[in-house]
Tab-separated table of C-alpha atoms in Angstrom:
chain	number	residue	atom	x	y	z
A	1	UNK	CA	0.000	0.000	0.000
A	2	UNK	CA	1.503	3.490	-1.037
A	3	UNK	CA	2.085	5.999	1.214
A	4	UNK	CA	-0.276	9.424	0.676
A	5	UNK	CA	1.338	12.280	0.769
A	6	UNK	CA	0.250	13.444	4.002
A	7	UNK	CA	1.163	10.532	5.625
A	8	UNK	CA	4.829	10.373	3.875
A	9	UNK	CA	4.943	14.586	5.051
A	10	UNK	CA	4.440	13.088	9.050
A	11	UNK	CA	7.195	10.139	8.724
A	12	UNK	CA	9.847	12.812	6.843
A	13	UNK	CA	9.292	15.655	9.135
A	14	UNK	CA	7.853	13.448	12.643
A	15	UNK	CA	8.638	10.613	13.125
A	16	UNK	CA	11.421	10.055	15.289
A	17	UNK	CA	13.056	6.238	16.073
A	18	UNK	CA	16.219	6.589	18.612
A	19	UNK	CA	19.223	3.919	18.586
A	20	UNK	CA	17.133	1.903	20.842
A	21	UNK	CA	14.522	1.284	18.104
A	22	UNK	CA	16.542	0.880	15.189
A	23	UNK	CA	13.823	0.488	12.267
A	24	UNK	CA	15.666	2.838	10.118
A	25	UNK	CA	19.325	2.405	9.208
A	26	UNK	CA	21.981	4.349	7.555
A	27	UNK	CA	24.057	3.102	4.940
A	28	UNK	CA	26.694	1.053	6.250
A	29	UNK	CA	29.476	-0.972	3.839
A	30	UNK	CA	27.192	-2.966	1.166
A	31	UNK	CA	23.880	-1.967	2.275
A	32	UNK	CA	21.288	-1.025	-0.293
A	33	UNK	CA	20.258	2.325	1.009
A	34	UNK	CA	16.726	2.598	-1.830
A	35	UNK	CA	16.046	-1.063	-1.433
A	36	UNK	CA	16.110	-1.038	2.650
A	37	UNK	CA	14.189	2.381	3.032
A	38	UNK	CA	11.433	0.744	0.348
A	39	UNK	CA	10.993	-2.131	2.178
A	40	UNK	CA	10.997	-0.377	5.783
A	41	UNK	CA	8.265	2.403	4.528
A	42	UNK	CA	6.153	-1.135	3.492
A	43	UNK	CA	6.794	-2.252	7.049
A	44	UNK	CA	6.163	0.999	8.809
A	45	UNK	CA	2.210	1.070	6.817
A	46	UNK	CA	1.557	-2.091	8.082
A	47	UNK	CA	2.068	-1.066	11.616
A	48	UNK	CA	0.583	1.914	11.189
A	49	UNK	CA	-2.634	0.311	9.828
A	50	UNK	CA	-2.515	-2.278	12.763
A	51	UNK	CA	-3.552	-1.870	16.303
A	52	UNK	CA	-0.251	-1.504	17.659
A	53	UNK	CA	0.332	2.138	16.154
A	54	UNK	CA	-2.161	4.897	15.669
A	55	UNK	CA	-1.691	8.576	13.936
A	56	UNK	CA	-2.348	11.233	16.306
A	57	UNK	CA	-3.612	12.968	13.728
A	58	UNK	CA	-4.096	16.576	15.709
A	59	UNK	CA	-0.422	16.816	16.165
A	60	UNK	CA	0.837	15.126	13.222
A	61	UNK	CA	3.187	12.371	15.389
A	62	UNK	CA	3.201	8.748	15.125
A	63	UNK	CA	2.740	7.086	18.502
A	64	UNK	CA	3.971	3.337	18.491
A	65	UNK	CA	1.882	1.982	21.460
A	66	UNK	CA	3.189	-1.269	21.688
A	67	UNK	CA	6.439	-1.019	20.473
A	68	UNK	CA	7.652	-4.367	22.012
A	69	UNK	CA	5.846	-6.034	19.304
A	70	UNK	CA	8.043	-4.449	16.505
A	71	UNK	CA	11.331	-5.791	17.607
A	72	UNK	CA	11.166	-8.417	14.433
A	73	UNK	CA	12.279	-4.756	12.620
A	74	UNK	CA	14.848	-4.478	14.460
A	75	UNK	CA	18.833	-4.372	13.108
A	76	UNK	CA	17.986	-5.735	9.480
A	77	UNK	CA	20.826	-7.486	8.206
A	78	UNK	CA	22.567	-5.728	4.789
A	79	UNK	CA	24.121	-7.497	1.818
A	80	UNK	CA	27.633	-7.173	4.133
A	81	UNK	CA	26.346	-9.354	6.437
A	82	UNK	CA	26.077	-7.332	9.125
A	83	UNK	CA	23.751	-5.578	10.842
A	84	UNK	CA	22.728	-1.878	9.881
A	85	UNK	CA	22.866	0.933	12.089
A	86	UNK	CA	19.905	3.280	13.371
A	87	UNK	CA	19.313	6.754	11.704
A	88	UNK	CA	16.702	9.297	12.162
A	89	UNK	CA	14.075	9.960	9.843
A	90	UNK	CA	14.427	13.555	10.952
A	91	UNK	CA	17.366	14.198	10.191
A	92	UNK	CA	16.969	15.676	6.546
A	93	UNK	CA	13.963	17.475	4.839
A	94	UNK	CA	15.471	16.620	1.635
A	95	UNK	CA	15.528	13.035	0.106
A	96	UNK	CA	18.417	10.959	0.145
A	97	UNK	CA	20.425	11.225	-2.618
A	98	UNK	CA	22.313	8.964	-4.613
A	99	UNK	CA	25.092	6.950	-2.548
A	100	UNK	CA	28.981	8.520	-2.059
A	101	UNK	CA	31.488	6.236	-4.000
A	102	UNK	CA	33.365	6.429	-0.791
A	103	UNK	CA	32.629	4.567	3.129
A	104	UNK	CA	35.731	6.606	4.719
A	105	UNK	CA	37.799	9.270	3.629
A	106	UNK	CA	41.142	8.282	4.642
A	107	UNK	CA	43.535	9.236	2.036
A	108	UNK	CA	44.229	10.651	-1.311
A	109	UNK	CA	44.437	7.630	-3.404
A	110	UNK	CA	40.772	6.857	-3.002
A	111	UNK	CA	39.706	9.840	-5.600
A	112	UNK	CA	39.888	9.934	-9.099
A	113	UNK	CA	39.495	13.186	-11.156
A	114	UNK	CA	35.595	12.379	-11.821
A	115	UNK	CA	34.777	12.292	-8.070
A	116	UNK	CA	36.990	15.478	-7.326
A	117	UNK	CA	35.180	17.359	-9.893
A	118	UNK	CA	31.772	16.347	-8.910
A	119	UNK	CA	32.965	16.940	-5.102
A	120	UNK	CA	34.133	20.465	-6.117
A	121	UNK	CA	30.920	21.558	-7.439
A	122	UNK	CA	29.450	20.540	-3.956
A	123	UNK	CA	31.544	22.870	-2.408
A	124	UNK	CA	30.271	25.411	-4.382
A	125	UNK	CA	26.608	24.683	-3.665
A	126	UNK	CA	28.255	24.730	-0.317
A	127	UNK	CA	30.202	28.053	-0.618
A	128	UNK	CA	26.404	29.656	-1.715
A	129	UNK	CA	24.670	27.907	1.687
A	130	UNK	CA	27.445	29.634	4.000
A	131	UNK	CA	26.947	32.844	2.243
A	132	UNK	CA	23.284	33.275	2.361
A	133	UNK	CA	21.155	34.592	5.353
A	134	UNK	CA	18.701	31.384	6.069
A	135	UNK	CA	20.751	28.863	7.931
A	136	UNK	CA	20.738	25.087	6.128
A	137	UNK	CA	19.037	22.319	7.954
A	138	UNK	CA	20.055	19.201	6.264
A	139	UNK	CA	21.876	17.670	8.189
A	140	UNK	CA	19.747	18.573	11.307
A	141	UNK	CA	19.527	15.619	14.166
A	142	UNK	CA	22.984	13.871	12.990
A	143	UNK	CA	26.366	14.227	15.480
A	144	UNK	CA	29.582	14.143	14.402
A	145	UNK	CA	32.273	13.197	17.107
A	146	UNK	CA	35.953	15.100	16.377
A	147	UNK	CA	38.246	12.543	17.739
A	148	UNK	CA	41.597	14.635	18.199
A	149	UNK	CA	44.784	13.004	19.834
A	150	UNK	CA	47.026	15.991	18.158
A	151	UNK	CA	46.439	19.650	18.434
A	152	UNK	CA	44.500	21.016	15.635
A	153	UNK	CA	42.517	24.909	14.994
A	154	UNK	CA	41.825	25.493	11.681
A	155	UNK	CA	40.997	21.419	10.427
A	156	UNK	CA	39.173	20.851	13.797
A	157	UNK	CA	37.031	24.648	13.572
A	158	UNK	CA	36.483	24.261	9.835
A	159	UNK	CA	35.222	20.181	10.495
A	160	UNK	CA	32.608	22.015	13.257
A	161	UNK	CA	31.632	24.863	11.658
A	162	UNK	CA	31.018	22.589	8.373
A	163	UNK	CA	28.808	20.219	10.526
A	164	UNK	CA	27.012	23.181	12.644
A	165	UNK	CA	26.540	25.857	9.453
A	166	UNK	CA	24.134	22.242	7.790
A	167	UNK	CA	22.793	22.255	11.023
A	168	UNK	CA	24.164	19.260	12.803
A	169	UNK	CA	25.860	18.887	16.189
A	170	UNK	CA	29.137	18.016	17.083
A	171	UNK	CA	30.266	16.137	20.381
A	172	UNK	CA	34.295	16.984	20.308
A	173	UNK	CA	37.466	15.899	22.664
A	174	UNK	CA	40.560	18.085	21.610
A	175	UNK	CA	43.317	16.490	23.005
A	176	UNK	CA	42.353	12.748	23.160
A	177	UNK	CA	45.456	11.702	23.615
A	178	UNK	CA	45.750	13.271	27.277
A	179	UNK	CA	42.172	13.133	28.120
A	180	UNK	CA	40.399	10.480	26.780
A	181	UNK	CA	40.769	6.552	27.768
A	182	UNK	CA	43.483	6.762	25.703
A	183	UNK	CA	45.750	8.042	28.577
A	184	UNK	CA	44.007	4.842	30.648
A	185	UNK	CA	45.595	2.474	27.958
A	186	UNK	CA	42.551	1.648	25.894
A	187	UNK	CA	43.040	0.727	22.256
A	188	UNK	CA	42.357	3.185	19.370
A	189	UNK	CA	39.499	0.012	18.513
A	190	UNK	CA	37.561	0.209	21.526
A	191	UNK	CA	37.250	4.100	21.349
A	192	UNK	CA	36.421	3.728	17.833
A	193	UNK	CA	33.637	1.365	18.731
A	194	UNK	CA	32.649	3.489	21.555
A	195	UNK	CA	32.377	6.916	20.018
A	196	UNK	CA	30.612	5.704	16.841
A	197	UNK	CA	27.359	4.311	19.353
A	198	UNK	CA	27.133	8.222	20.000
A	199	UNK	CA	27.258	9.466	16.976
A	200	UNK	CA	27.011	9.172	12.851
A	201	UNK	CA	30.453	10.408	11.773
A	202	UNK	CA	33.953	10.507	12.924
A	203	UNK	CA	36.860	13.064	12.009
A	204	UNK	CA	39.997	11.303	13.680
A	205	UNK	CA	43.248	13.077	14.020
A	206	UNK	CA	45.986	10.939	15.598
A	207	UNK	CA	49.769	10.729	16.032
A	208	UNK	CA	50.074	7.454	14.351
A	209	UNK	CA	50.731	6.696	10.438
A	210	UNK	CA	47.773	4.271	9.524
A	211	UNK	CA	45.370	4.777	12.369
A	212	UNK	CA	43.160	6.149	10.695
A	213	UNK	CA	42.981	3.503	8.098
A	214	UNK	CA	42.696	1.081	11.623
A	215	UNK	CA	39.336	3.270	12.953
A	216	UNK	CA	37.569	2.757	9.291
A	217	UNK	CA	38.169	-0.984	9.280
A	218	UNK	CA	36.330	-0.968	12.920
A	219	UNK	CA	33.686	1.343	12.585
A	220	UNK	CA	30.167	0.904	11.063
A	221	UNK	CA	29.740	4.793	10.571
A	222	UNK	CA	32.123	7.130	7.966
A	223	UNK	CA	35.315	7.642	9.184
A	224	UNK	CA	37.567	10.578	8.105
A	225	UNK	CA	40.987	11.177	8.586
A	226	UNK	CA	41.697	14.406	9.433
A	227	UNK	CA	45.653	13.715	9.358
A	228	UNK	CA	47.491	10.442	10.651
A	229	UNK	CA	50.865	11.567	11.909
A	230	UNK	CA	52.822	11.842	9.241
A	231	UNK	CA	51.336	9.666	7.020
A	232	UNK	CA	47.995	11.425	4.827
A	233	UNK	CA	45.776	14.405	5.653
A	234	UNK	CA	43.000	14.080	2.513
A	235	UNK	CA	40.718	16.780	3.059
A	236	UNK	CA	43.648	18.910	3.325
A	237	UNK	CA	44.529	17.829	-0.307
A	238	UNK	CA	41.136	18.262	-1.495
A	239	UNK	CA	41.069	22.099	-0.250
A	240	UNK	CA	44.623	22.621	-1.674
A	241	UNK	CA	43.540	21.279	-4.912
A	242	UNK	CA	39.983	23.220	-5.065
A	243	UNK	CA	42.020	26.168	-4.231
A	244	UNK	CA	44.690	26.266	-6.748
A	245	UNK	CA	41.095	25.348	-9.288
A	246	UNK	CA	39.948	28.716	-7.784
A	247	UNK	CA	42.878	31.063	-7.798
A	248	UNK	CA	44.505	29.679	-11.317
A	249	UNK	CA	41.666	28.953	-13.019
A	250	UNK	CA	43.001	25.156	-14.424
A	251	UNK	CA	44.060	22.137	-12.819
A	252	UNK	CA	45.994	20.598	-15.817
A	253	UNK	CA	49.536	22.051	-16.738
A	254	UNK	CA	50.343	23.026	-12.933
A	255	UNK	CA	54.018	23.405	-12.049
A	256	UNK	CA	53.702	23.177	-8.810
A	257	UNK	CA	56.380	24.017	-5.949
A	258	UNK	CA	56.398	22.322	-2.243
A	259	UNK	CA	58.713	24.019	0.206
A	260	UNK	CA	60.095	22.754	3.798
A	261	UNK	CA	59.370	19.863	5.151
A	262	UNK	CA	58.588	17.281	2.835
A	263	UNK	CA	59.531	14.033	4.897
A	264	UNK	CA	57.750	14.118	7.867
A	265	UNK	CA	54.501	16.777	5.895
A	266	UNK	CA	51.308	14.465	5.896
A	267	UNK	CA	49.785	17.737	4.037
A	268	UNK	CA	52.330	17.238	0.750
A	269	UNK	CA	52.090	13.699	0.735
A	270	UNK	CA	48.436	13.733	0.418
A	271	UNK	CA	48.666	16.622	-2.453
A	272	UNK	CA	51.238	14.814	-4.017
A	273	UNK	CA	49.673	12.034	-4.292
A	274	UNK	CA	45.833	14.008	-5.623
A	275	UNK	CA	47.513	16.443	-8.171
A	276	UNK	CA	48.860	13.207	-9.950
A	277	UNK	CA	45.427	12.605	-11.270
A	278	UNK	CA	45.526	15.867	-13.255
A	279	UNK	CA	47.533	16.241	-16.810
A	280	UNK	CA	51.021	18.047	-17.602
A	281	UNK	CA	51.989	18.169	-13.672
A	282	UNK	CA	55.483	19.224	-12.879
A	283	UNK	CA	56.442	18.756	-9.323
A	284	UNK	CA	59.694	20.589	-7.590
A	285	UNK	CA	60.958	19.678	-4.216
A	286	UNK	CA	63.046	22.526	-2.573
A	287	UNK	CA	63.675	21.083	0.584
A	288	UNK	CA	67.214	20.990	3.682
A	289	UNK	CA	68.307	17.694	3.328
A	290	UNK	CA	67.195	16.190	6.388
A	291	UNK	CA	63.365	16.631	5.344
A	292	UNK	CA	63.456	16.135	1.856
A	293	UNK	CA	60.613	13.897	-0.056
A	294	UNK	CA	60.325	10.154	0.369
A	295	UNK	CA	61.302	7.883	-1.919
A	296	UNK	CA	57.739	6.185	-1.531
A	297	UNK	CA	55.415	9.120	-3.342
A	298	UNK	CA	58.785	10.246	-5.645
A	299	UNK	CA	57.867	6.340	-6.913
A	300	UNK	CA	54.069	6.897	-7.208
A	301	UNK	CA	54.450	9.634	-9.133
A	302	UNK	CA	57.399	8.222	-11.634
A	303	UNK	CA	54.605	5.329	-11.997
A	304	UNK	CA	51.724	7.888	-12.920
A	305	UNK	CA	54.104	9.749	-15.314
A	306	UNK	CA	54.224	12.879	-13.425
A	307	UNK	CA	57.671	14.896	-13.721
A	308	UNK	CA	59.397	15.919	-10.529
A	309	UNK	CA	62.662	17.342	-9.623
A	310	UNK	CA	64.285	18.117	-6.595
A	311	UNK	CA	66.491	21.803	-6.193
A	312	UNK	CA	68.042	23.432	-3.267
A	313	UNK	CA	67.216	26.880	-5.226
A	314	UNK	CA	64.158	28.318	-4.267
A	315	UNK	CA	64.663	31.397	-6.357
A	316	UNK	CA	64.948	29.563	-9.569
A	317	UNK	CA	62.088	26.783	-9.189
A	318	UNK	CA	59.905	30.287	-7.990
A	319	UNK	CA	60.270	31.829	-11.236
A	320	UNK	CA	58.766	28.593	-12.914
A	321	UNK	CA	55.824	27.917	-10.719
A	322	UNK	CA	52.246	28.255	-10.835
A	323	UNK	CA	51.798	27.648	-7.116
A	324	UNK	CA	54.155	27.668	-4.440
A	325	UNK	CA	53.499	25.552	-1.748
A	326	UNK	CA	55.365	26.488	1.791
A	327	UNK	CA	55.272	24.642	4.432
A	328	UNK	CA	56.679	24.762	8.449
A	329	UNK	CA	59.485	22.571	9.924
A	330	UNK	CA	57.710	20.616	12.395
A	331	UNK	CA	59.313	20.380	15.449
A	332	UNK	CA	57.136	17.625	16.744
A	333	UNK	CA	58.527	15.020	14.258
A	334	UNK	CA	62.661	15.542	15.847
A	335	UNK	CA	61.711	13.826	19.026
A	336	UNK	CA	64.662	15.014	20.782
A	337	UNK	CA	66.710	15.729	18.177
A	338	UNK	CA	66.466	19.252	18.126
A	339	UNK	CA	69.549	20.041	16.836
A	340	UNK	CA	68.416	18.563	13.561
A	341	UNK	CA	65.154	20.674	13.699
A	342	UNK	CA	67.076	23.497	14.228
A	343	UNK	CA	69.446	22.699	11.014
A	344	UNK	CA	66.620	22.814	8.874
A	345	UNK	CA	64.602	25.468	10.240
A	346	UNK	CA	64.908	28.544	8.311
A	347	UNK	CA	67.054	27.737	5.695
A	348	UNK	CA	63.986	28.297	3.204
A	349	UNK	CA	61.971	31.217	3.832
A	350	UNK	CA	59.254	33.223	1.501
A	351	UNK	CA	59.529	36.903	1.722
A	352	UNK	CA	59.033	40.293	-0.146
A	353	UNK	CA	62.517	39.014	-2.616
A	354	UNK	CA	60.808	35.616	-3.596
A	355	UNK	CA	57.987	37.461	-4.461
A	356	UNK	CA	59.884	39.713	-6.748
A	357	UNK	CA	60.509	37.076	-8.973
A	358	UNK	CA	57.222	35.047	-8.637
A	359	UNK	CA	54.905	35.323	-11.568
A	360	UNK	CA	52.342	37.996	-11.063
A	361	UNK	CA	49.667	34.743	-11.794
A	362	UNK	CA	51.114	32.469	-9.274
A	363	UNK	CA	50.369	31.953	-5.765
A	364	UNK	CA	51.723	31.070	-2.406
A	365	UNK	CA	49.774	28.222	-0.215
A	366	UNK	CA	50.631	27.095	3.255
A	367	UNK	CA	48.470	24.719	5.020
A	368	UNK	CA	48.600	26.846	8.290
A	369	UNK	CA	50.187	27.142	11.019
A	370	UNK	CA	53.276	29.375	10.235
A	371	UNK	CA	56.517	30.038	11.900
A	372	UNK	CA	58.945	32.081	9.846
A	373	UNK	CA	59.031	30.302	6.521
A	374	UNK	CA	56.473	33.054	5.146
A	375	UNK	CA	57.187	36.664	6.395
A	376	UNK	CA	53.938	38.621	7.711
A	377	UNK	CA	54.912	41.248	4.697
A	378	UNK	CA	53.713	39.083	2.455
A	379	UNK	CA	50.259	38.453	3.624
A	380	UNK	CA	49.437	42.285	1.908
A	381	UNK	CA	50.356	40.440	-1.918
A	382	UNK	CA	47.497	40.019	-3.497
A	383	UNK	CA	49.149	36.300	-4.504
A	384	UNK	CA	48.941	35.113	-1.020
A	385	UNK	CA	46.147	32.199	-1.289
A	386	UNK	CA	46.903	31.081	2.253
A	387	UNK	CA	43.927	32.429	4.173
A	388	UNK	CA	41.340	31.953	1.527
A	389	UNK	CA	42.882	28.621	1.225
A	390	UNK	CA	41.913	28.156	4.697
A	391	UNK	CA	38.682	29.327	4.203
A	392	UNK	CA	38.142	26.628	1.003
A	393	UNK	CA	38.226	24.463	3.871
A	394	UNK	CA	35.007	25.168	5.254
A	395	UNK	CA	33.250	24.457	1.780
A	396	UNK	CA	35.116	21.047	1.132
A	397	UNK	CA	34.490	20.039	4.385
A	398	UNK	CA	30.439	20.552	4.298
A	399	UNK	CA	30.885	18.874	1.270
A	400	UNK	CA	32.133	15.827	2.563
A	401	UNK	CA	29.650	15.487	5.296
A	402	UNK	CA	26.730	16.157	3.088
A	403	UNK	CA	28.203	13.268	0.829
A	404	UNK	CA	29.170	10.968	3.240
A	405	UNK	CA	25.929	10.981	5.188
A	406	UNK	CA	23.258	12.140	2.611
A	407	UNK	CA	24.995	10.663	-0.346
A	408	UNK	CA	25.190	13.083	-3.510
């Protein structure tokens, strides 16, 4: 029996099944999202035609009166094998959309160019939402959880602001590493396990290479890395790449300049790795020699044909680039050695004389936060991308979460 419309309006915009009920699921690994919500809205008329549920229909509200007769609807099982997971038919007043490609975003390798071009022109749609005076619902009544064990502002701000500005809430620890159960000796598994029965989504920064790839094989709900100690930071790489879209106008032909510290920089890894999917890409490494770029991605790009070459002359690779790409020395990656960190510190630094012979087209990036390696004259130059590269972040990042729990 179909649905009327007035009926469908109360189970979009009232009806409202907790964890504990679990008649509705999300879309975990395998599971037929259209197929599922078909065969529940079949399920959910039969109830509401039998004795055990009743329409108010003064206030609009289903009211399951027996609802310890409906436990047969209880965790379906999906083609995965596994159960599903409980979402709220509140949540969204739009429909659900066609299913993300993607389960997790963990790192850059996952995209090809057709998904960053469709996810681009989501963060435009998303760019026009922040910008306009009536505030988004559609993501109302789903929590993301911001699982940080390293310090973090602008990819922990922008992963909030993205979740509250589509009107979702956010339960957040900033420094799990010190005061979660992690100091208590509890795996990264068990948290991940934990957290996700609180919430739909998890952005994970952590201190370890791989973790995150760890939390996506153990949750049930999206995982996204939001850096990995040195290892991949992919939304970062998705910003950096939808900025340099934005500020040069192309994506193929790029020559394309990353500065300081390339070894232990989970940032140029991941950009590295996402700019390879584009055409004509020239790569230079200008980096001291303690930091330079690993053999691994040098590899990964000789193997997608992307041209690289490594120079101790920033001046000279400057001149040739479309983008220049600066990054910090990161002290936390020396351990003790700080006499290395100090060796490398400093010895390439942006200022008003690279920008004399910079291109007038070309810009300078930095993935935030700064020490010395770009002067504070520079942020006047019109060719300083860095803070609306930052704010790119925002967009991309709304644009994730809309995909990942909404679907396209």
């Amino acid at each position: 029996m179909a649905l009327s419309a007035q009926t469908y309006a109360i189970l979009q915009e009232k009806l409202l099944f907790r964890p504990s009920t679990n008649l509705l699921t999300k879309h975990p690994r395998g599971c037929n999202q259209s197929s599922f919500y078909a065969n529940f809205v079949t399920k959910w008329q039969s109830l509401v035609n039998s004795s055990s549920a009743s329409i108010d229909k003064q206030y609009k509200q289903l009211s399951l009166t027996r609802p310890l007769q409906i436990d047969h609807l209880r965790r379906p099982v999906c083609k995965s094998g596994g159960p599903c997971y409980s979402l709220d038919v509140e949540k969204s007043s739009i429909s659900v959309g066609k299913k993300f490609q993607l389960d997790d975003v963990i790192e850059s390798q996952q995209f090809d160019r057709e998904i960053l071009t469709d996810i681009f022109e989501v963060a435009r749609e998303m760019e026009k939402i922040e910008k306009s005076s009536s505030a988004s619902k559609i993501l109302r009544g789903y929590l993301m959880a911001t699982l940080f064990y390293e310090p973090s502002t602008r990819t922990r701000l922008s992963f909030e602001s993205a979740m509250k500005r589509l009107g979702g809430e956010v339960l957040t620890t900033e420094n799990a590493r010190e005061f979660s159960s992690a100091a208590k000796g509890e795996t990264l598994e068990d948290t991940i396990r934990t957290v996700e029965g609180y919430s739909d989504i998890i952005v994970m920064r952590h201190f370890e290479s791989g973790a995150a790839k760890r939390a996506a094989s153990t949750a049930n709900i999206p995982i996204i890395n939001a850096g990995d100690g040195p290892g991949q930071h992919p939304t970062q790489a998705l910003l950096d790449v939808y900025t340099i879209e934005r500020e040069i106008g192309r994506l193929d032909g790029i020559r394309l300049g990353l500065v300081g510290d390339l070894a232990n920089g989970r940032t140029v890894r991941s950009l590295a790795y996402l700019i390879s999917k584009y055409q004509d890409i020239k790569i230079y490494f200008v980096a001291p020699d303690i930091v330079k770029m690993k053999d691994d991605i040098k590899d990964y790009l000789t193997s997608k044909g992307v041209e690289w070459e490594e120079s101790t002359d920033l001046f000279e690779v400057v001149s040739k680039c479309d983008v220049v790409y600066q990054t910090r020395i990161q002290r936390e990656r020396f351990g003790e050695r700080i006499d290395l960190y100090e060796a490398a510190r400093g010895k390439y630094i942006v200022d008003s004389k690279v920008l004399d012979v910079m291109p007038k087209h070309a810009v300078i990036m930095h993935p935030l936060p700064r020490l010395d390696e770009i002067t504070v004259g520079v942020d006047g130059d019109p060719r300083a991308a860095y803070f609306r590269q930052a704010k790119n972040g925002l967009y991309i990042r709304m644009a994730l979460l809309k995909l990942l729990l909404l679907g396209w």
